[in-house]
Coordinates of C-alpha atoms and ligand atoms in Angstrom, one line a residue:
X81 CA 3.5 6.1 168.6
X82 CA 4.5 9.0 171.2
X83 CA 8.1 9.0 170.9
X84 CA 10.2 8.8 167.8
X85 CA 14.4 8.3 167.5
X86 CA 15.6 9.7 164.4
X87 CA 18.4 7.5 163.5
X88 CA 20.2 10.1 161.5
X89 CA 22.0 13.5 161.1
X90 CA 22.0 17.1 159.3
X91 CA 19.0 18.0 157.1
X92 CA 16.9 14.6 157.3
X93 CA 16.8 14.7 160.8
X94 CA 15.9 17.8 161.2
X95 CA 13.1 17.4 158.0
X96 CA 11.7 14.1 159.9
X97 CA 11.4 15.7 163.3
X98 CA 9.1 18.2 161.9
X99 CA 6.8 16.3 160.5
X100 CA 7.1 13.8 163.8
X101 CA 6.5 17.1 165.6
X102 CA 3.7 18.3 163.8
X103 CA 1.7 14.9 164.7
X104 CA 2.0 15.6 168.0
X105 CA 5.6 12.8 168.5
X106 CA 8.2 13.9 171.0
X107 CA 11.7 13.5 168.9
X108 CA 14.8 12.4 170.2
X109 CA 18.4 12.9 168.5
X110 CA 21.3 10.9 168.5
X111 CA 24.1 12.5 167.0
X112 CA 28.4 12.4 167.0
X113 CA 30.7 14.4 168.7
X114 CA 30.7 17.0 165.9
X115 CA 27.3 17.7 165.4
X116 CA 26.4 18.7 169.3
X117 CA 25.9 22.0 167.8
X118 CA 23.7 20.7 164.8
X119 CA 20.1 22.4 164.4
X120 CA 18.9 19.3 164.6
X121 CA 20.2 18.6 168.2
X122 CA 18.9 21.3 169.5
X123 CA 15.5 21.0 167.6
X124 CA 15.0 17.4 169.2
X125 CA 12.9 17.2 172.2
X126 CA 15.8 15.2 173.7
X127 CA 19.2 14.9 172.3
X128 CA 21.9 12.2 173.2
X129 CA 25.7 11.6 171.8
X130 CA 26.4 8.5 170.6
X131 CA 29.8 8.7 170.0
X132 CA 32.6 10.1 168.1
X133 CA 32.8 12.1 164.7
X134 CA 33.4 8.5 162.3
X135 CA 30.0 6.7 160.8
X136 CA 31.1 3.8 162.0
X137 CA 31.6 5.1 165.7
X138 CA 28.3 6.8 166.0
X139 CA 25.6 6.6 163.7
X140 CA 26.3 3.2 162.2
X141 CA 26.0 2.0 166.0
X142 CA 22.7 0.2 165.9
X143 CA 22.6 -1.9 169.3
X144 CA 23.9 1.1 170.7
X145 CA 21.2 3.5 169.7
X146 CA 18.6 0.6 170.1
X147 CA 19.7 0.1 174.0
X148 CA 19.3 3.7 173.9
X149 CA 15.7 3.8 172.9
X150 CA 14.8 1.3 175.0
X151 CA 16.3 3.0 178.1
X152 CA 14.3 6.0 177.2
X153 CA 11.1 4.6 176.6
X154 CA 11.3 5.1 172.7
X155 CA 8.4 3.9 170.5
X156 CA 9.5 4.4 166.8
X157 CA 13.1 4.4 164.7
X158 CA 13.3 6.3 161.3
X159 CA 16.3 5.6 160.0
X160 CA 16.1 8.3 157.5
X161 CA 18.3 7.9 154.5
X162 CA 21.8 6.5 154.3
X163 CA 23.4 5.3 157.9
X164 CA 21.5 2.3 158.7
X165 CA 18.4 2.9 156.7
X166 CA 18.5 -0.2 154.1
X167 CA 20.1 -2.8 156.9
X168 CA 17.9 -5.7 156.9
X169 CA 19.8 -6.8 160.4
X170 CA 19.3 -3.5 162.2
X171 CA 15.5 -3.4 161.2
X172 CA 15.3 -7.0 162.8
X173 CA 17.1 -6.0 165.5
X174 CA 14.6 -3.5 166.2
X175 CA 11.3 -5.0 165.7
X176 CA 12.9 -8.0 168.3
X177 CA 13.7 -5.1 170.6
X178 CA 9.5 -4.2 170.4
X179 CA 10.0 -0.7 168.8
X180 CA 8.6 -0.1 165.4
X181 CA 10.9 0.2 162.5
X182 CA 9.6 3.0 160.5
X183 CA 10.0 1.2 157.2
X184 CA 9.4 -1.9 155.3
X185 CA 10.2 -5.2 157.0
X186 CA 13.4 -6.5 157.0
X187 CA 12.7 -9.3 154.8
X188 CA 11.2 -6.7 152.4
X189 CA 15.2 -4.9 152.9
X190 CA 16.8 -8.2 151.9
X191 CA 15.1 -9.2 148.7
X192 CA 15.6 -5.7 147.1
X193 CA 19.3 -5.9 148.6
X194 CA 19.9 -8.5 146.5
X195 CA 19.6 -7.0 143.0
X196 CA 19.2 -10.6 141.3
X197 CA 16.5 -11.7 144.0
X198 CA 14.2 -8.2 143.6
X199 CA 14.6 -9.1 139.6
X200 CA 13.6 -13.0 140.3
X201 CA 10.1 -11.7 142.8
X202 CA 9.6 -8.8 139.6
X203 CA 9.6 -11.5 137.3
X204 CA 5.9 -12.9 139.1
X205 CA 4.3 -10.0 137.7
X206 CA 4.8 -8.5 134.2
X207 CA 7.5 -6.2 134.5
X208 CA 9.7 -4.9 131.6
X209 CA 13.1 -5.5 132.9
X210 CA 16.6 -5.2 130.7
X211 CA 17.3 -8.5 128.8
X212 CA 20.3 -10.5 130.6
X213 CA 21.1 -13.5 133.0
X214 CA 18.6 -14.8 136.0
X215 CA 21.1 -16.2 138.1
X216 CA 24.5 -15.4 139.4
X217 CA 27.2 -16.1 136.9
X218 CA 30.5 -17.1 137.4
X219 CA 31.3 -19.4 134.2
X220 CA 33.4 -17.3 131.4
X221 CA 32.2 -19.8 128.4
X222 CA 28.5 -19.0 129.7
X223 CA 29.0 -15.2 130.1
X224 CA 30.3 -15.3 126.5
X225 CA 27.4 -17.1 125.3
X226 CA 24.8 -14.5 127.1
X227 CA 26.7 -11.7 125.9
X228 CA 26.5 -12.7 122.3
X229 CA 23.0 -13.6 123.2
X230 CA 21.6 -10.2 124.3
X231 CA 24.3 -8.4 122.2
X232 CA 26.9 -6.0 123.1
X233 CA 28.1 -4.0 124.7
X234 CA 27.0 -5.7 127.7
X235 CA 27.2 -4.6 132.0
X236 CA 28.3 -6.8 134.5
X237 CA 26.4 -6.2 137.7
X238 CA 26.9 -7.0 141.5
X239 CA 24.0 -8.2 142.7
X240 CA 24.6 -6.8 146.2
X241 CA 25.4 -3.7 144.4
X242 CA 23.2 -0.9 143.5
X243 CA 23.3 3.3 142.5
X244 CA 25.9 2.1 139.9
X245 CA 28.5 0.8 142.8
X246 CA 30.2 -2.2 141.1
X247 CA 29.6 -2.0 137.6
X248 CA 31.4 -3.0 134.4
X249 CA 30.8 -2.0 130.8
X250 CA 31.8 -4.9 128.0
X251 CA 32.3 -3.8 124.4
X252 CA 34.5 -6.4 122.9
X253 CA 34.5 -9.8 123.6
X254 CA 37.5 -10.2 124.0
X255 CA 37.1 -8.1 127.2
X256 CA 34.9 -10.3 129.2
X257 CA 37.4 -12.4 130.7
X258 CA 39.3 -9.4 132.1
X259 CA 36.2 -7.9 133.5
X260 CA 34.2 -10.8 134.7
X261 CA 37.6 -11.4 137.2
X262 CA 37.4 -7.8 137.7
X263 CA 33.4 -7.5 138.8
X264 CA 33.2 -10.5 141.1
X265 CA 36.6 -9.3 143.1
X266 CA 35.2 -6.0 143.5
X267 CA 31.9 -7.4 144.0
X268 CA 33.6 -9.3 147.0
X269 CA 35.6 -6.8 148.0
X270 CA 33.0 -4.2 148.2
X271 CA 29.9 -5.9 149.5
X272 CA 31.2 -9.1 150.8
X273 CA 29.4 -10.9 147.6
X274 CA 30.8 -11.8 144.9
X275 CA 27.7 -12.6 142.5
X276 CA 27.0 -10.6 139.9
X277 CA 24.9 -10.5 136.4
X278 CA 24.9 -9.7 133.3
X279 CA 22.7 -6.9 131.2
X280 CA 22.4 -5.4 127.9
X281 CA 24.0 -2.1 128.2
X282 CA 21.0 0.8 127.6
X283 CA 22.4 3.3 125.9
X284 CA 22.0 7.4 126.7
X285 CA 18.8 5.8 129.0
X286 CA 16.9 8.3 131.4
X287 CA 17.0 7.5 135.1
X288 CA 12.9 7.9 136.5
X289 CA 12.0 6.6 139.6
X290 CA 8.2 6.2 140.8
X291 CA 7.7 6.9 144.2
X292 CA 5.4 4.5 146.0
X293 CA 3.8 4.3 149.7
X294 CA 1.9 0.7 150.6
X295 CA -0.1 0.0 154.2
X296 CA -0.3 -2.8 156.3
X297 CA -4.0 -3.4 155.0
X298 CA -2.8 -4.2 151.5
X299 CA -3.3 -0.5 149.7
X300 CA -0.5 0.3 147.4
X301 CA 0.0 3.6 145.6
X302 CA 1.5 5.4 143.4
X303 CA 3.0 8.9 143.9
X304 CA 4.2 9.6 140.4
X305 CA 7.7 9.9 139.5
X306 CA 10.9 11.7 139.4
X307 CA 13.4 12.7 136.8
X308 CA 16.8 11.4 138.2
X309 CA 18.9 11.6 134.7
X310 CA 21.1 15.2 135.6
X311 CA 23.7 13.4 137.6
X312 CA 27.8 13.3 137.7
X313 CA 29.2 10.2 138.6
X314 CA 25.9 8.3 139.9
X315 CA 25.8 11.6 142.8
X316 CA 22.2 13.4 141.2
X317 CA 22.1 17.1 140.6
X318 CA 19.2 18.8 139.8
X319 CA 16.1 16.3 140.5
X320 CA 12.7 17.3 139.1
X321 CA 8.7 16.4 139.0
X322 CA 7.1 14.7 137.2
X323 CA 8.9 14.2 134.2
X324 CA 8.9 16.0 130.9
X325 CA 8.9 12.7 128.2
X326 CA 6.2 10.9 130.1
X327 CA 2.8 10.8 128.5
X328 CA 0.0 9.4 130.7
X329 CA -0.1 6.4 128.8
X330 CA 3.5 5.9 129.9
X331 CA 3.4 7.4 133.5
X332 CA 0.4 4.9 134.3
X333 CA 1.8 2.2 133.1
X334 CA 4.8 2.7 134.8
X335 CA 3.5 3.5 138.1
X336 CA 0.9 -0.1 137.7
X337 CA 4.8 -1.7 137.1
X338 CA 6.2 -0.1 140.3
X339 CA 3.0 -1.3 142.5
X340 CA 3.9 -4.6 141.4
X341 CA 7.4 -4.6 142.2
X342 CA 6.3 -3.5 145.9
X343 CA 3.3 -5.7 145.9
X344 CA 5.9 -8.5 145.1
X345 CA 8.1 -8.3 148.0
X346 CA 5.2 -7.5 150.2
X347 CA 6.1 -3.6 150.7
X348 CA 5.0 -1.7 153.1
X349 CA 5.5 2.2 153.6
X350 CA 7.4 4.5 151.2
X351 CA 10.0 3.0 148.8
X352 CA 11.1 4.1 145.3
X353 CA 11.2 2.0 142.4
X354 CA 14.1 2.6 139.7
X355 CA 13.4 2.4 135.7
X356 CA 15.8 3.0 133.0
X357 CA 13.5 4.7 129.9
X358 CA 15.5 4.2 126.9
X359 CA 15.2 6.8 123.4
X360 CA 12.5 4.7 122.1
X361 CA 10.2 5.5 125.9
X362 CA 11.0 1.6 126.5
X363 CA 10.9 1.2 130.2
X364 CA 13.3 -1.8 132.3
X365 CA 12.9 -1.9 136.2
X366 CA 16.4 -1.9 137.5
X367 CA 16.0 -1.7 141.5
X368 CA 14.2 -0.5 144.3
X369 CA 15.2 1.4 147.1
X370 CA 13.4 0.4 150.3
X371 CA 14.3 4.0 151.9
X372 CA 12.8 7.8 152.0
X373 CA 14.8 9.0 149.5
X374 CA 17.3 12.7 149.4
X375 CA 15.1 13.9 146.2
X376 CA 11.4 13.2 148.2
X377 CA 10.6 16.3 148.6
X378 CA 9.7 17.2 144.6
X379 CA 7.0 14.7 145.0
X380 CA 5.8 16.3 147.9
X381 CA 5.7 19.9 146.3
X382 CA 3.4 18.2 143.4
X383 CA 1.3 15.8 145.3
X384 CA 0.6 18.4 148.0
X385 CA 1.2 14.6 150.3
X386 CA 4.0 14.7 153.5
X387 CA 5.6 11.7 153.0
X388 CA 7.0 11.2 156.1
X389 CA 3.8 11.4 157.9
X390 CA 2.5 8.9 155.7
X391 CA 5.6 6.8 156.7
X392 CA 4.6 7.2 160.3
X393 CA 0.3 6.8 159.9
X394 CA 1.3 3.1 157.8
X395 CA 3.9 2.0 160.5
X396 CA 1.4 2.9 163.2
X397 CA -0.9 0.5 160.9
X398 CA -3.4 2.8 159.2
X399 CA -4.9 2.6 156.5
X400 CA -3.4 5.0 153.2
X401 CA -6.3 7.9 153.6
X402 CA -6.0 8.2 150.0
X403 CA -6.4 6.3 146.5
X404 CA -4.4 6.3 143.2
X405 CA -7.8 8.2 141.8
X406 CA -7.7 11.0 144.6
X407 CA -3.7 11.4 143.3
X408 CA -3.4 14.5 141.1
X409 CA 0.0 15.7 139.5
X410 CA -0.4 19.7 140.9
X411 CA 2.6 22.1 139.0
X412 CA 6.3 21.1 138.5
X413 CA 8.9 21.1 141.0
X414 CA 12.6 21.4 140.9
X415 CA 15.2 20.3 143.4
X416 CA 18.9 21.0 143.2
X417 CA 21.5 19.5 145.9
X418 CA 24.0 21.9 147.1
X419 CA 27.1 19.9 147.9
X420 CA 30.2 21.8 149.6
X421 CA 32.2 20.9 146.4
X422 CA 34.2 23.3 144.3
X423 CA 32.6 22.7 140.6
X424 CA 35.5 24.3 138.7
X425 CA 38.0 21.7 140.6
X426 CA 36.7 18.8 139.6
X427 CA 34.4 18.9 142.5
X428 CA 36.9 18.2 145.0
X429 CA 35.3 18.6 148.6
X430 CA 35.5 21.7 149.8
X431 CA 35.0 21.7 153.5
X432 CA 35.3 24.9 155.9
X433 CA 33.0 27.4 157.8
X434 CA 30.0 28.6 156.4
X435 CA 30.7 32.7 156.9
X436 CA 27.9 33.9 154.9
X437 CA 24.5 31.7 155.0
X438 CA 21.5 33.8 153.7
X439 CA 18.9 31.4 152.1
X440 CA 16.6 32.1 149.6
X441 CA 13.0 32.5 150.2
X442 CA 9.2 33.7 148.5
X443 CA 6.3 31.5 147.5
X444 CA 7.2 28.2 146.3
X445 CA 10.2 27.9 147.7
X446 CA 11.7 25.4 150.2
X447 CA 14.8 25.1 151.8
X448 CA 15.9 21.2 153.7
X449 CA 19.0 22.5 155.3
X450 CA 20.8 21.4 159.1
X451 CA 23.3 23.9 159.3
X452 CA 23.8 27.7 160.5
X453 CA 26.1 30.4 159.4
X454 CA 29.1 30.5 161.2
X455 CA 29.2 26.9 161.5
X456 CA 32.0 24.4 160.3
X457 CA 30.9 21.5 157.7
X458 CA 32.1 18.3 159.2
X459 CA 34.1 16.0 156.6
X460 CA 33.4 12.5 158.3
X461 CA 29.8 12.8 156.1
X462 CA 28.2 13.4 153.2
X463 CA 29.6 17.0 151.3
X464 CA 26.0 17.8 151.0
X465 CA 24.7 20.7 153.1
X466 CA 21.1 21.9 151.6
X467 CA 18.5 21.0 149.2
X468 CA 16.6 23.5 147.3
X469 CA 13.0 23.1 146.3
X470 CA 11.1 25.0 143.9
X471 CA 7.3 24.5 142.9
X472 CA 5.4 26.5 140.0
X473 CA 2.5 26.4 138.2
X474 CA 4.8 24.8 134.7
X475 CA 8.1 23.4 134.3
X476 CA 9.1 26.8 132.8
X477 CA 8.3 28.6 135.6
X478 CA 9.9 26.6 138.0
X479 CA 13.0 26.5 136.1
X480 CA 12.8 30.8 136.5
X481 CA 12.2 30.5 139.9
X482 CA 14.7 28.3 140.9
X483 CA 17.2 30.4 138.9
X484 CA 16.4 33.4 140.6
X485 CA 16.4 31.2 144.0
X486 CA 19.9 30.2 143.1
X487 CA 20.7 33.9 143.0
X488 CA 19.2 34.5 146.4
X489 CA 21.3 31.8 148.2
X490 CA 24.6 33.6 149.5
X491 CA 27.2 31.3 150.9
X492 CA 30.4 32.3 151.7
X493 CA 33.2 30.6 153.2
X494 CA 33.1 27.1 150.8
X495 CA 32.8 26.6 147.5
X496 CA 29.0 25.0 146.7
X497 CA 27.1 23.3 143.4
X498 CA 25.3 26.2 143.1
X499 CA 26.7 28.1 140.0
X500 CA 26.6 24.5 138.6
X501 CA 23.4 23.7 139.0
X502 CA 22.2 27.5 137.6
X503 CA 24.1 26.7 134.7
X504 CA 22.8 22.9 134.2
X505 CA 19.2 24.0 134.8
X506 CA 19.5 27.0 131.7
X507 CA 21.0 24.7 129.1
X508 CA 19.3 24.1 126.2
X509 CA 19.8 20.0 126.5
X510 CA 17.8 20.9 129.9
X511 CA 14.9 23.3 129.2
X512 CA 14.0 21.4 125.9
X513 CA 14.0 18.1 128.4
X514 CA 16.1 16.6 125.9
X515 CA 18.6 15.0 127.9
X516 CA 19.7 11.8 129.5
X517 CA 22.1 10.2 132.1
X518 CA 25.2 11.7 129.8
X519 CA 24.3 15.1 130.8
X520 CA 26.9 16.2 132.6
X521 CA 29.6 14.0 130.8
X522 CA 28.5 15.5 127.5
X523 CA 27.9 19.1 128.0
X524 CA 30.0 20.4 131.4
X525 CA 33.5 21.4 131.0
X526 CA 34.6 23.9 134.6
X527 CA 34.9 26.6 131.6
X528 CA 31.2 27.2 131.4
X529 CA 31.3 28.5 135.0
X530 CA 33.5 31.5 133.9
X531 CA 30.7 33.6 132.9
X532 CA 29.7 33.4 136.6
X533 CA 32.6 35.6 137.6
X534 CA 32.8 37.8 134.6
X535 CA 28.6 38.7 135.2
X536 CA 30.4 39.9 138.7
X537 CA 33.3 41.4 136.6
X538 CA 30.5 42.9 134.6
X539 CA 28.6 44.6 137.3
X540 CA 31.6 45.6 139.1
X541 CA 32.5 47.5 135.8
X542 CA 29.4 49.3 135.7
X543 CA 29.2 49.6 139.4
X544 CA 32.8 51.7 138.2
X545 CA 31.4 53.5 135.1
X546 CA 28.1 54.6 137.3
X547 CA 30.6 55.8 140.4
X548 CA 32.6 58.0 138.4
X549 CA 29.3 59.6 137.0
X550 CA 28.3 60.6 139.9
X551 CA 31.4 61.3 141.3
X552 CA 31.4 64.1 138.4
X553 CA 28.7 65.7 140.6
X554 CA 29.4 65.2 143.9
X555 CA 30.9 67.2 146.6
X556 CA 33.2 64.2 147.6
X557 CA 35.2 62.0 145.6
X558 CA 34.1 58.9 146.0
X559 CA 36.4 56.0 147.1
X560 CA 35.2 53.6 144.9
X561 CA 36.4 49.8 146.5
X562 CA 35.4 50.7 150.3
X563 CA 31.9 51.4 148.9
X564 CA 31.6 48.6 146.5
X565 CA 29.1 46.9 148.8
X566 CA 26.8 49.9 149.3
X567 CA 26.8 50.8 145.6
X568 CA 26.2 47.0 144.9
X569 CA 22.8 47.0 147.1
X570 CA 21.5 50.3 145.8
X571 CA 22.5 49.0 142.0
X572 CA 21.6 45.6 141.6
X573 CA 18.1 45.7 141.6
Ligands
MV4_769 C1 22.2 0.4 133.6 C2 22.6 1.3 132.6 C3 22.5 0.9 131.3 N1 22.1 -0.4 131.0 N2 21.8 -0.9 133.3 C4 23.6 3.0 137.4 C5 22.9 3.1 138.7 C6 22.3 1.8 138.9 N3 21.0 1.9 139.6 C7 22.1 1.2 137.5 N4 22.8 2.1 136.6 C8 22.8 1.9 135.3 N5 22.3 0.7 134.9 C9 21.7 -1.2 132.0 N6 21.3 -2.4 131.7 C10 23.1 2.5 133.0 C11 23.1 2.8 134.3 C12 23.7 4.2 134.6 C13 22.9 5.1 135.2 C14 21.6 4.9 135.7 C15 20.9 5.8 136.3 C16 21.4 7.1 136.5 C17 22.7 7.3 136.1 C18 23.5 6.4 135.5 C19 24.8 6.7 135.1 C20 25.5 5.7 134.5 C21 25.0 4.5 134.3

């Protein structure tokens, strides 16, 4: 493989195309109207528009960008995350075009699509999955019947649904009617499918995902997993590796069950298998995502393993240079998405130009960004603009570090997750790692952010007190506001 498209925007691009660049790949980027000043343009080898600012008119294009790669002599696609990375059509598409698709195969795509098909090839191995129905289910008298069956309160599932997108809680009976009708219009609606399932609802259940890379020679790993539960609205927070409740009876067992699921729909590359782990440490498979995930990079900080290069070496048909035996859980890492959202206003989008941008920095700690200061955040995409990655030697330590990190990150201009994140990280709920999906829901009210500003009101008072001190002995008054920022730098450490 000598030359690689990257199929994607912002911080992705810009993380793949490293990597790619590092193994010696000339990089190409396609990008919409509004990124042509992206970092990742420029960082490309070769850069091309593909059109303007909406998805749908740019990066959702895949014939577009696949006549594209052929008329430049591409080799490769990663699609990244997101876009057009879990469509089974555009991976065909691509393969039929004689480029490689730097993923699983599309037939992989489709069964784990399908939430009720990935359950049916999980059932040929022996997978703990959530009691409910095998098939689609469309009959009220039936979806009574189950419901009493596996006990309320019950979820009704699209199957072409997935990250909590068409969902429906049952806690009465009497209920079910309603949101049977309910689910499968959505379900249609939404995805163009209207079959969905039925589950028992896990209660207050951890989200844990095991991350997994398989080669074209039949090796299949393991890479551990990651803590998913500190989320708002199925959007995660504050990811984190490995896991503070799993023992390594547990972790083992769980990782053998994610092998499976990708051995079952004949995997190949790196793909993440989702579990619910419920009070009790019962674990259910729930899907699997047949992508690089956002949170990848905690897995990377403990496994010391870049996992798009491995993405790359398997879809260039090597063999995985490495065993499960040779895999060794190094540290605890932490990652925390900053979104341009304001947290204290309901975490409306808060789009705008990015007048201050001074990232943190020090040992063990990694920034996935694609934008600069002075530049405006686009709002055709996602509000996210950075990821933050911290690695230390215990989970402790890596909770310090990223707090301190947090402190280090100066953005002006928009409103960010950051204060947010500081404060979800320091609760109690979250450095006891006693916590689950409810996080958020249960413990974050905007009023908890206050402190922020009156730390800031704090310092500014002493900055005030300390000013007038000296004042007392200077030769000059001191005009205290015009020198806040002076006093500030020469105070605060
Ligand atoms: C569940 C569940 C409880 N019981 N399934 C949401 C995302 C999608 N992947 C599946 N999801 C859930 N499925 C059963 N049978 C609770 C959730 C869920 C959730 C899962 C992971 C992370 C955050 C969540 C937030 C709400 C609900």
């Amino acid at each position: 493989m000598q030359k690689i498209l990257i199929a994607n925007r912002g911080e992705i691009a810009l993380r793949i195309m490293k990597s790619a660049k590092e193994m010696g790949i000339t990089t190409v980027a396609v990008y919409s109207e509004v990124d042509r000043n992206a970092p990742f343009v420029q960082y490309a080898d070769e850069s091309y528009c593909i059109g303007p600012a909406p998805s749908n008119q740019s990066y959702l294009r895949g014939e577009a960008i696949i006549e594209l790669a052929l008329k430049i002599g591409v080799d490769g696609i990663h699609p990244g995350y997101g876009f057009l990375s879990e469509n089974a059509d555009f991976a065909r598409k691509v393969k039929a075009a004689g480029i490689t698709f730097i993923g699983p195969s599309p037939e992989s795509i489709e069964v784990m699509g399908s939430k009720l098909a990935a359950k049916a090839a999980a059932r040929k191995y022996q997978i703990p999955m959530v009691p409910g129905t095998e098939d689609a289910i469309d009959d009220l008298e039936q979806a009574q019947r189950v419901a009493l069956e596996v006990g309320l309160p019950i979820l009704i599932k699209a199957s072409a649904g997935g990250g909590g997108k068409g969902m429906r809680i049952v806690e009465k009976i009497e209920e079910i009617e309603e949101q049977m009708a309910r689910a499968i219009s959505e379900a249609q609606n939404a995805f163009g499918d209207g079959s969905v399932f039925i589950e028992r609802y896990v209660a207050g259940p951890r989200h844990i995902e095991v991350q997994v890379l398989a080669d074209t020679h039949g090796n299949i790993v393991h890479l551990f997993e990651r803590e998913c539960s500190i989320q708002r609205r199925h959007q995660k927070v504050v990811e984190e590796a490995p896991s503070a409740v799993l023992t390594p009876e547990l972790r083992a067992a769980m990782g053998k069950s994610a092998v499976d699921v990708a051995r079952s729909c004949d995997y190949i590359g790196a793909g993440t298998v989702e579990f619910l782990v419920d009070e009790n440490r019962n674990y259910f498979f729930l899907e699997m995502n047949t992508r690089l995930q956002v949170e990848h990079p905690v897995t990377e900080m403990i496994t010391g393993i870049d996992l798009v290069k491995e993405q790359i070496k398997v879809a260039r048909g090597e063999r995985l240079s490495f065993t499960q035996e040779d895999l060794k859980i190094n540290g605890h890492a932490l990652e925390i998405r900053v979104y341009a959202e304001d947290p204290q206003n309901n975490f409306l989008p808060d789009i705008g130009t990015l007048k201050t941008y001074i990232r943190p920095s020090g040992p063990g700690v990694r920034v996935d960004d694609g934008f600069e200061e002075g530049m405006e955040i686009p709002i055709y995409y996602d509000p996210m603009i950075a990821k933050l990655i911290v690695h230390a030697p215990t989970r402790q330590a890596a909770i310090d570090k990223m707090t301190r990190a947090i402190q280090d990150y100066h953005i002006t201009g928009i409103k960010t997750t950051l204060p947010f994140c500081s404060w979800a990280i320091n609760q109690p709920a979250f450095t006891s790692g006693d916590f689950d999906t409810h996080f958020v829901k249960k413990y974050y009210t905007p009023e908890v952010l206050d402190h922020f500003d009156e730390e800031e009101a704090q310092i500014a008072a002493m900055l005030a007190a300390m000013m007038i001190e000296e004042g007392k002995n200077a030769k000059q008054p001191i005009a205290p506001l015009s020198n806040l920022g002076a006093w500030k730098r020469r105070y605060k450490n």
